[in-house]
PDB file of C-alpha atoms in Angstrom:
ATOM      1  CA  ALA X   1      -0.113   0.128  -0.031  1.00  0.00           C
ATOM      2  CA  GLY X   2       1.040   3.695  -0.863  1.00  0.00           C
ATOM      3  CA  VAL X   3       0.570   6.763  -0.421  1.00  0.00           C
ATOM      4  CA  PHE X   4       1.744   9.347  -3.305  1.00  0.00           C
ATOM      5  CA  ARG X   5       1.371  13.219  -3.208  1.00  0.00           C
ATOM      6  CA  LEU X   6       1.201  14.462  -7.141  1.00  0.00           C
ATOM      7  CA  ARG X   7       1.268  17.658  -8.387  1.00  0.00           C
ATOM      8  CA  ASP X   8      -0.419  19.353 -11.134  1.00  0.00           C
ATOM      9  CA  VAL X   9      -3.551  16.385 -10.930  1.00  0.00           C
ATOM     10  CA  GLY X  10      -5.272  16.544 -14.368  1.00  0.00           C
ATOM     11  CA  SER X  11      -2.028  18.017 -16.402  1.00  0.00           C
ATOM     12  CA  SER X  12       1.542  16.379 -16.005  1.00  0.00           C
ATOM     13  CA  MET X  13       0.758  14.218 -12.428  1.00  0.00           C
ATOM     14  CA  ILE X  14       4.059  14.752 -11.281  1.00  0.00           C
ATOM     15  CA  LEU X  15       5.207  12.523  -7.999  1.00  0.00           C
ATOM     16  CA  GLY X  16       5.882  14.828  -4.990  1.00  0.00           C
ATOM     17  CA  GLY X  17       6.783  12.157  -2.498  1.00  0.00           C
ATOM     18  CA  ASP X  18       5.749   8.702  -1.953  1.00  0.00           C
ATOM     19  CA  LEU X  19       4.719   6.197   1.538  1.00  0.00           C
ATOM     20  CA  LEU X  20       5.257   2.871   1.105  1.00  0.00           C
ATOM     21  CA  LEU X  21       3.380   0.648   4.228  1.00  0.00           C
ATOM     22  CA  ASP X  22       2.766  -3.557   4.482  1.00  0.00           C
ATOM     23  CA  GLU X  23      -0.662  -1.744   5.570  1.00  0.00           C
ATOM     24  CA  PRO X  24      -3.338  -0.515   3.704  1.00  0.00           C
ATOM     25  CA  VAL X  25      -4.518   3.241   3.945  1.00  0.00           C
ATOM     26  CA  LEU X  26      -8.132   3.668   5.391  1.00  0.00           C
ATOM     27  CA  GLU X  27      -8.212   7.180   5.548  1.00  0.00           C
ATOM     28  CA  VAL X  28      -5.736  10.623   4.784  1.00  0.00           C
ATOM     29  CA  ALA X  29      -6.462  14.131   5.786  1.00  0.00           C
ATOM     30  CA  ALA X  30      -5.379  16.894   4.890  1.00  0.00           C
ATOM     31  CA  ASP X  31      -5.786  21.153   5.486  1.00  0.00           C
ATOM     32  CA  SER X  32      -6.579  23.776   3.252  1.00  0.00           C
ATOM     33  CA  THR X  33      -4.601  26.228   4.345  1.00  0.00           C
ATOM     34  CA  GLY X  34      -1.738  25.568   1.937  1.00  0.00           C
ATOM     35  CA  ALA X  35       0.608  24.621   5.515  1.00  0.00           C
ATOM     36  CA  GLY X  36       1.339  21.050   3.178  1.00  0.00           C
ATOM     37  CA  LEU X  37      -0.516  19.688   6.956  1.00  0.00           C
ATOM     38  CA  ALA X  38      -0.991  15.813   5.675  1.00  0.00           C
ATOM     39  CA  PHE X  39      -1.709  12.523   7.851  1.00  0.00           C
ATOM     40  CA  VAL X  40      -2.172   9.322   6.852  1.00  0.00           C
ATOM     41  CA  ARG X  41      -4.163   5.711   8.720  1.00  0.00           C
ATOM     42  CA  THR X  42      -3.802   3.216   9.043  1.00  0.00           C
ATOM     43  CA  GLU X  43      -5.243   0.012  11.092  1.00  0.00           C
ATOM     44  CA  TRP X  44      -2.638   0.469  13.875  1.00  0.00           C
ATOM     45  CA  HIS X  45      -0.274   3.558  12.862  1.00  0.00           C
ATOM     46  CA  LEU X  46      -0.427   7.647  11.596  1.00  0.00           C
ATOM     47  CA  TYR X  47       1.822   8.937   9.231  1.00  0.00           C
ATOM     48  CA  ARG X  48       2.527  12.725   9.383  1.00  0.00           C
ATOM     49  CA  ALA X  49       3.458  14.339   6.561  1.00  0.00           C
ATOM     50  CA  GLU X  50       6.880  16.323   6.793  1.00  0.00           C
ATOM     51  CA  ASN X  51       8.171  18.704   4.271  1.00  0.00           C
ATOM     52  CA  PHE X  52       4.328  18.948   1.938  1.00  0.00           C
ATOM     53  CA  GLY X  53       4.215  15.288   2.313  1.00  0.00           C
ATOM     54  CA  LEU X  54       8.235  14.454   0.338  1.00  0.00           C
ATOM     55  CA  SER X  55       8.765  12.814   3.467  1.00  0.00           C
ATOM     56  CA  TRP X  56       6.339  11.078   6.438  1.00  0.00           C
ATOM     57  CA  VAL X  57       7.238  10.093   9.748  1.00  0.00           C
ATOM     58  CA  THR X  58       5.458   7.769  11.999  1.00  0.00           C
ATOM     59  CA  VAL X  59       3.578   9.928  15.171  1.00  0.00           C
ATOM     60  CA  GLU X  60       4.101   8.526  18.055  1.00  0.00           C
ATOM     61  CA  ASN X  61       2.895   9.429  20.617  1.00  0.00           C
ATOM     62  CA  LEU X  62      -0.787   8.834  20.514  1.00  0.00           C
ATOM     63  CA  SER X  63      -0.718   5.912  23.460  1.00  0.00           C
ATOM     64  CA  SER X  64      -3.327   4.569  21.346  1.00  0.00           C
ATOM     65  CA  THR X  65      -4.762   2.975  18.589  1.00  0.00           C
ATOM     66  CA  PRO X  66      -6.120   5.913  15.500  1.00  0.00           C
ATOM     67  CA  THR X  67      -9.561   5.263  14.587  1.00  0.00           C
ATOM     68  CA  ALA X  68     -10.525   8.572  12.846  1.00  0.00           C
ATOM     69  CA  ILE X  69      -8.223  11.611  11.862  1.00  0.00           C
ATOM     70  CA  ALA X  70     -10.185  14.982  11.062  1.00  0.00           C
ATOM     71  CA  ILE X  71      -7.912  18.477  10.571  1.00  0.00           C
ATOM     72  CA  ALA X  72      -9.486  21.829  11.229  1.00  0.00           C
ATOM     73  CA  ASN X  73      -8.484  24.780   8.964  1.00  0.00           C
ATOM     74  CA  THR X  74      -7.648  27.510  11.488  1.00  0.00           C
ATOM     75  CA  THR X  75      -4.801  28.632  12.566  1.00  0.00           C
ATOM     76  CA  PRO X  76      -2.335  26.792  13.780  1.00  0.00           C
ATOM     77  CA  ALA X  77      -4.528  23.584  12.024  1.00  0.00           C
ATOM     78  CA  THR X  78      -6.078  22.305  15.080  1.00  0.00           C
ATOM     79  CA  ILE X  79      -6.227  18.290  13.952  1.00  0.00           C
ATOM     80  CA  TYR X  80      -8.865  15.641  16.122  1.00  0.00           C
ATOM     81  CA  VAL X  81      -7.925  12.069  16.420  1.00  0.00           C
ATOM     82  CA  GLY X  82     -10.036   9.304  17.597  1.00  0.00           C
ATOM     83  CA  THR X  83      -8.339   6.467  19.488  1.00  0.00           C
ATOM     84  CA  THR X  84      -9.668   3.141  20.498  1.00  0.00           C
ATOM     85  CA  ASP X  85     -10.018   3.473  23.847  1.00  0.00           C
ATOM     86  CA  ARG X  86      -9.140   6.969  25.228  1.00  0.00           C
ATOM     87  CA  GLY X  87     -11.626   8.816  23.069  1.00  0.00           C
ATOM     88  CA  LEU X  88     -11.124  12.156  21.296  1.00  0.00           C
ATOM     89  CA  LEU X  89      -7.136  13.484  20.847  1.00  0.00           C
ATOM     90  CA  LYS X  90      -6.136  17.199  20.009  1.00  0.00           C
ATOM     91  CA  SER X  91      -3.031  18.738  18.661  1.00  0.00           C
ATOM     92  CA  VAL X  92      -2.858  22.544  17.619  1.00  0.00           C
ATOM     93  CA  ASP X  93       1.356  21.506  17.603  1.00  0.00           C
ATOM     94  CA  SER X  94       1.198  19.622  13.765  1.00  0.00           C
ATOM     95  CA  GLY X  95       0.949  15.985  16.221  1.00  0.00           C
ATOM     96  CA  PHE X  96       3.343  16.274  17.870  1.00  0.00           C
ATOM     97  CA  THR X  97       1.969  16.472  21.024  1.00  0.00           C
ATOM     98  CA  TRP X  98      -1.568  15.544  21.605  1.00  0.00           C
ATOM     99  CA  GLU X  99      -4.232  16.722  24.929  1.00  0.00           C
ATOM    100  CA  ARG X 100      -7.517  14.470  25.401  1.00  0.00           C
ATOM    101  CA  ALA X 101     -10.859  16.198  24.083  1.00  0.00           C
ATOM    102  CA  ASN X 102     -13.372  14.573  25.496  1.00  0.00           C
ATOM    103  CA  ASP X 103     -15.309  17.611  27.148  1.00  0.00           C
ATOM    104  CA  GLY X 104     -18.642  17.313  26.569  1.00  0.00           C
ATOM    105  CA  LEU X 105     -18.990  13.738  25.397  1.00  0.00           C
ATOM    106  CA  GLY X 106     -20.450  12.383  27.914  1.00  0.00           C
ATOM    107  CA  VAL X 107     -17.431  10.122  29.534  1.00  0.00           C
ATOM    108  CA  ASN X 108     -17.199   9.176  33.353  1.00  0.00           C
ATOM    109  CA  PRO X 109     -14.460   8.098  35.066  1.00  0.00           C
ATOM    110  CA  GLY X 110     -13.514   4.199  34.031  1.00  0.00           C
ATOM    111  CA  THR X 111     -14.543   4.546  31.187  1.00  0.00           C
ATOM    112  CA  ARG X 112     -13.112   3.891  27.817  1.00  0.00           C
ATOM    113  CA  LEU X 113     -14.441   6.014  25.193  1.00  0.00           C
ATOM    114  CA  HIS X 114     -13.926   4.799  21.541  1.00  0.00           C
ATOM    115  CA  ILE X 115     -14.363   6.790  18.587  1.00  0.00           C
ATOM    116  CA  ASP X 116     -15.700   5.566  15.316  1.00  0.00           C
ATOM    117  CA  SER X 117     -15.362   8.745  13.185  1.00  0.00           C
ATOM    118  CA  LEU X 118     -14.921  12.263  13.128  1.00  0.00           C
ATOM    119  CA  ALA X 119     -16.327  14.706  10.465  1.00  0.00           C
ATOM    120  CA  LEU X 120     -15.675  18.195  10.587  1.00  0.00           C
ATOM    121  CA  ASP X 121     -18.347  21.625   9.352  1.00  0.00           C
ATOM    122  CA  PRO X 122     -16.034  22.800   5.891  1.00  0.00           C
ATOM    123  CA  ALA X 123     -17.953  26.226   6.936  1.00  0.00           C
ATOM    124  CA  GLN X 124     -17.720  26.242  10.526  1.00  0.00           C
ATOM    125  CA  PRO X 125     -14.018  24.742  11.273  1.00  0.00           C
ATOM    126  CA  GLU X 126     -14.972  24.709  15.115  1.00  0.00           C
ATOM    127  CA  VAL X 127     -17.477  22.731  14.727  1.00  0.00           C
ATOM    128  CA  LEU X 128     -16.669  18.894  15.136  1.00  0.00           C
ATOM    129  CA  TYR X 129     -19.293  15.987  14.836  1.00  0.00           C
ATOM    130  CA  VAL X 130     -17.723  12.706  16.794  1.00  0.00           C
ATOM    131  CA  ALA X 131     -19.524   8.796  16.163  1.00  0.00           C
ATOM    132  CA  ALA X 132     -18.294   7.193  19.967  1.00  0.00           C
ATOM    133  CA  SER X 133     -18.881   3.827  21.496  1.00  0.00           C
ATOM    134  CA  TYR X 134     -18.577   3.099  25.107  1.00  0.00           C
ATOM    135  CA  LEU X 135     -16.834   0.398  26.140  1.00  0.00           C
ATOM    136  CA  PHE X 136     -17.474  -0.976  29.941  1.00  0.00           C
ATOM    137  CA  GLY X 137     -17.429  -3.231  32.177  1.00  0.00           C
ATOM    138  CA  SER X 138     -15.023  -5.550  34.798  1.00  0.00           C
ATOM    139  CA  THR X 139     -14.380  -8.803  33.230  1.00  0.00           C
ATOM    140  CA  THR X 140     -16.564  -8.843  29.929  1.00  0.00           C
ATOM    141  CA  VAL X 141     -16.198  -5.769  27.944  1.00  0.00           C
ATOM    142  CA  HIS X 142     -19.741  -4.629  26.656  1.00  0.00           C
ATOM    143  CA  ASN X 143     -20.007  -1.914  23.830  1.00  0.00           C
ATOM    144  CA  SER X 144     -22.937   0.565  24.350  1.00  0.00           C
ATOM    145  CA  PRO X 145     -25.085   1.550  21.414  1.00  0.00           C
ATOM    146  CA  SER X 146     -23.085   4.147  19.760  1.00  0.00           C
ATOM    147  CA  THR X 147     -23.460   8.277  20.388  1.00  0.00           C
ATOM    148  CA  VAL X 148     -23.153  11.053  18.200  1.00  0.00           C
ATOM    149  CA  ALA X 149     -21.653  14.505  19.969  1.00  0.00           C
ATOM    150  CA  VAL X 150     -21.040  18.021  18.414  1.00  0.00           C
ATOM    151  CA  THR X 151     -19.090  20.149  19.917  1.00  0.00           C
ATOM    152  CA  ALA X 152     -19.744  24.194  19.579  1.00  0.00           C
TER     153      ALA X 152
END
């Protein structure tokens, strides 16, 4: 599997960088501010573009498996990553550091929050839609019905 940054799509199709992986790519997210920020999500990893996609690095500091990604076109860009058990993570420094952003999602202490999907309102970058499942239980894990939350 691979990700390729194509410049001049539709005319000359110039390859601008590539990321070759040994697992399928599930999601690609890029900002539209001209900053060249892009992320690729696989089943187990998150990768960040550097040098406008000419090179890629693995994002190492999530501490949970990524399940969804969205980039708000703000200045600086806000990156949201859903995870398997830590809920929603947010970064405002191109994905170098992350903080939990679970306020408003109804998470109780001891509850694991699985993010199923993320979507940003393109007209209002401060509005994020979050589809989530709650994992709870002691020796047996139970899934609650999915929830959809809206920020702002």
